[in-house]
Amino acid sequence: GFTLIELMIVVAIIGILASVAIPAYRDYVIRGKTTHVMTGADPFLKAITQADQLGDSLSTALQWIDQGAVVGDFSEIGMQTPPANSAIQDGIQQIDVTTAGVITLTLDTDVDGGTAASTVVYTPTDNGVTTTWDIVYTAGAGVDTDTAAIVTREFQRQNNN
């Protein structure tokens, strides 16, 4: 059999490994959810960028609520207007686009673990030749600071690409 000392050493090693693996796994899951949400904004970013380059602009704001109402004519930015009551994408509750092309994503609380929805705002800047995006994440109530830092870092990483 094993002595008590040997068993205690094994338990200590498992504890050390768990103390490293669990936070790393948590970070990985949060980064994955954040990246998934970013892909939901891609069609809108591309459409607004293209509309800017063509000199087009929105005459009315657009809104798409997950499993709910759709407001506005998405064809103004070269997108097909989604049918009412259609799903957006996991992690996104609502997408709003202003006439200035500012895109606001309202996130599901399961993305960052908050008790209230967080938002991500994409603000375009037309530089004549290209459109750049300023991305601001605002954590909802109940989001812990570590999670908010991870999500913010992921959006900043996307903004730098």
XYZ file of C-alpha atoms in Angstrom:
161
model
C 0.000 0.000 0.000
C 0.785 3.666 0.085
C 1.908 5.541 3.123
C 0.032 8.563 4.376
C 2.901 10.831 3.289
C 2.756 9.514 -0.290
C -0.995 10.079 -0.463
C -0.609 13.609 0.923
C 2.028 14.389 -1.722
C -0.293 13.151 -4.500
C -3.178 15.262 -3.151
C -0.886 18.307 -2.943
C 0.282 17.825 -6.548
C -3.312 17.489 -7.779
C -4.243 20.656 -5.865
C -1.376 22.596 -7.447
C -2.323 21.411 -10.935
C -5.977 22.322 -10.362
C -5.057 25.790 -9.095
C -3.324 26.445 -12.424
C -5.691 24.617 -14.781
C -9.065 25.934 -13.573
C -8.314 29.667 -14.043
C -6.685 28.963 -17.422
C -9.751 27.006 -18.533
C -12.057 29.803 -17.343
C -10.067 32.367 -19.338
C -10.196 30.109 -22.380
C -13.998 29.753 -22.157
C -14.532 33.517 -21.764
C -12.221 34.282 -24.699
C -14.079 31.722 -26.822
C -17.476 33.271 -26.018
C -16.112 36.746 -26.746
C -14.691 35.676 -30.091
C -18.011 34.052 -30.963
C -19.830 37.326 -30.226
C -17.348 39.247 -32.385
C -18.275 37.082 -35.376
C -21.878 38.261 -34.968
C -20.777 41.828 -35.590
C -18.679 41.015 -38.679
C -21.464 41.234 -41.296
C -22.507 44.623 -39.911
C -18.917 45.909 -39.787
C -18.344 44.880 -43.394
C -21.671 46.322 -44.559
C -21.100 49.691 -42.841
C -17.522 49.808 -44.155
C -18.706 49.130 -47.686
C -21.521 51.691 -47.397
C -18.995 54.285 -46.175
C -16.697 53.576 -49.107
C -19.594 53.908 -51.554
C -20.746 57.124 -49.904
C -24.029 55.580 -48.789
C -25.631 56.335 -45.451
C -28.566 55.112 -43.425
C -31.747 57.132 -43.513
C -33.120 55.364 -40.415
C -31.636 53.414 -37.557
C -31.688 49.622 -37.624
C -32.579 47.284 -34.790
C -32.706 43.509 -34.509
C -33.902 41.923 -31.277
C -33.120 38.231 -30.828
C -36.308 36.221 -31.357
C -38.211 39.513 -31.655
C -38.776 42.610 -33.728
C -36.711 43.836 -36.656
C -36.793 47.582 -37.348
C -35.438 49.403 -40.385
C -34.380 48.588 -43.935
C -31.174 46.565 -43.791
C -30.835 46.752 -47.582
C -29.607 50.343 -47.136
C -26.296 48.842 -46.025
C -26.426 45.969 -48.497
C -27.793 43.354 -46.093
C -30.935 41.304 -46.317
C -33.465 42.360 -43.676
C -33.811 39.427 -41.270
C -37.291 38.003 -40.711
C -39.080 39.021 -37.516
C -38.685 36.605 -34.598
C -35.437 35.205 -36.009
C -32.423 34.357 -33.902
C -29.347 36.566 -34.117
C -26.578 34.408 -32.722
C -25.790 32.831 -29.376
C -24.491 35.478 -27.015
C -26.223 38.469 -28.614
C -29.592 39.795 -27.405
C -29.882 42.807 -29.667
C -28.087 44.696 -32.440
C -28.657 48.405 -32.987
C -27.167 50.459 -35.830
C -27.465 54.252 -35.784
C -27.690 56.409 -38.892
C -24.032 57.312 -38.279
C -23.092 53.612 -38.535
C -22.435 53.081 -34.823
C -23.147 49.423 -34.007
C -24.194 48.422 -30.489
C -24.343 44.773 -29.468
C -26.266 43.930 -26.302
C -24.811 40.698 -24.950
C -26.479 37.792 -23.195
C -25.482 37.524 -19.546
C -23.951 34.082 -20.150
C -21.164 35.659 -22.219
C -19.524 37.374 -19.252
C -21.474 36.005 -16.284
C -23.129 39.264 -15.248
C -26.581 39.763 -13.812
C -27.389 42.471 -16.374
C -26.546 42.718 -20.067
C -23.210 44.132 -21.167
C -22.734 46.124 -24.369
C -20.133 46.444 -27.080
C -20.130 49.608 -29.188
C -18.361 49.751 -32.552
C -17.844 53.348 -33.736
C -16.633 53.846 -37.329
C -14.151 56.438 -38.466
C -13.972 56.974 -42.218
C -10.395 57.869 -43.137
C -11.168 58.488 -46.799
C -9.692 55.207 -47.996
C -10.457 52.865 -45.092
C -12.851 52.678 -42.202
C -11.415 52.012 -38.763
C -13.431 50.922 -35.749
C -13.208 52.007 -32.142
C -14.523 49.183 -29.946
C -15.728 49.823 -26.388
C -16.953 47.070 -24.065
C -19.094 48.122 -21.102
C -19.598 45.445 -18.468
C -23.105 44.970 -17.111
C -23.929 44.702 -13.418
C -22.477 41.676 -11.711
C -19.519 41.118 -14.057
C -16.393 40.523 -11.989
C -13.315 42.605 -12.761
C -11.233 39.652 -13.968
C -13.873 38.650 -16.508
C -14.317 42.257 -17.654
C -10.551 42.535 -18.145
C -10.450 39.350 -20.248
C -13.376 40.459 -22.437
C -11.940 43.969 -22.846
C -8.547 42.520 -23.824
C -10.172 40.304 -26.473
C -12.057 43.219 -28.037
C -8.901 45.373 -27.981
C -6.998 42.547 -29.649
C -9.630 42.469 -32.408
C -9.467 46.249 -32.734
C -5.711 46.062 -33.349
C -6.078 43.482 -36.139
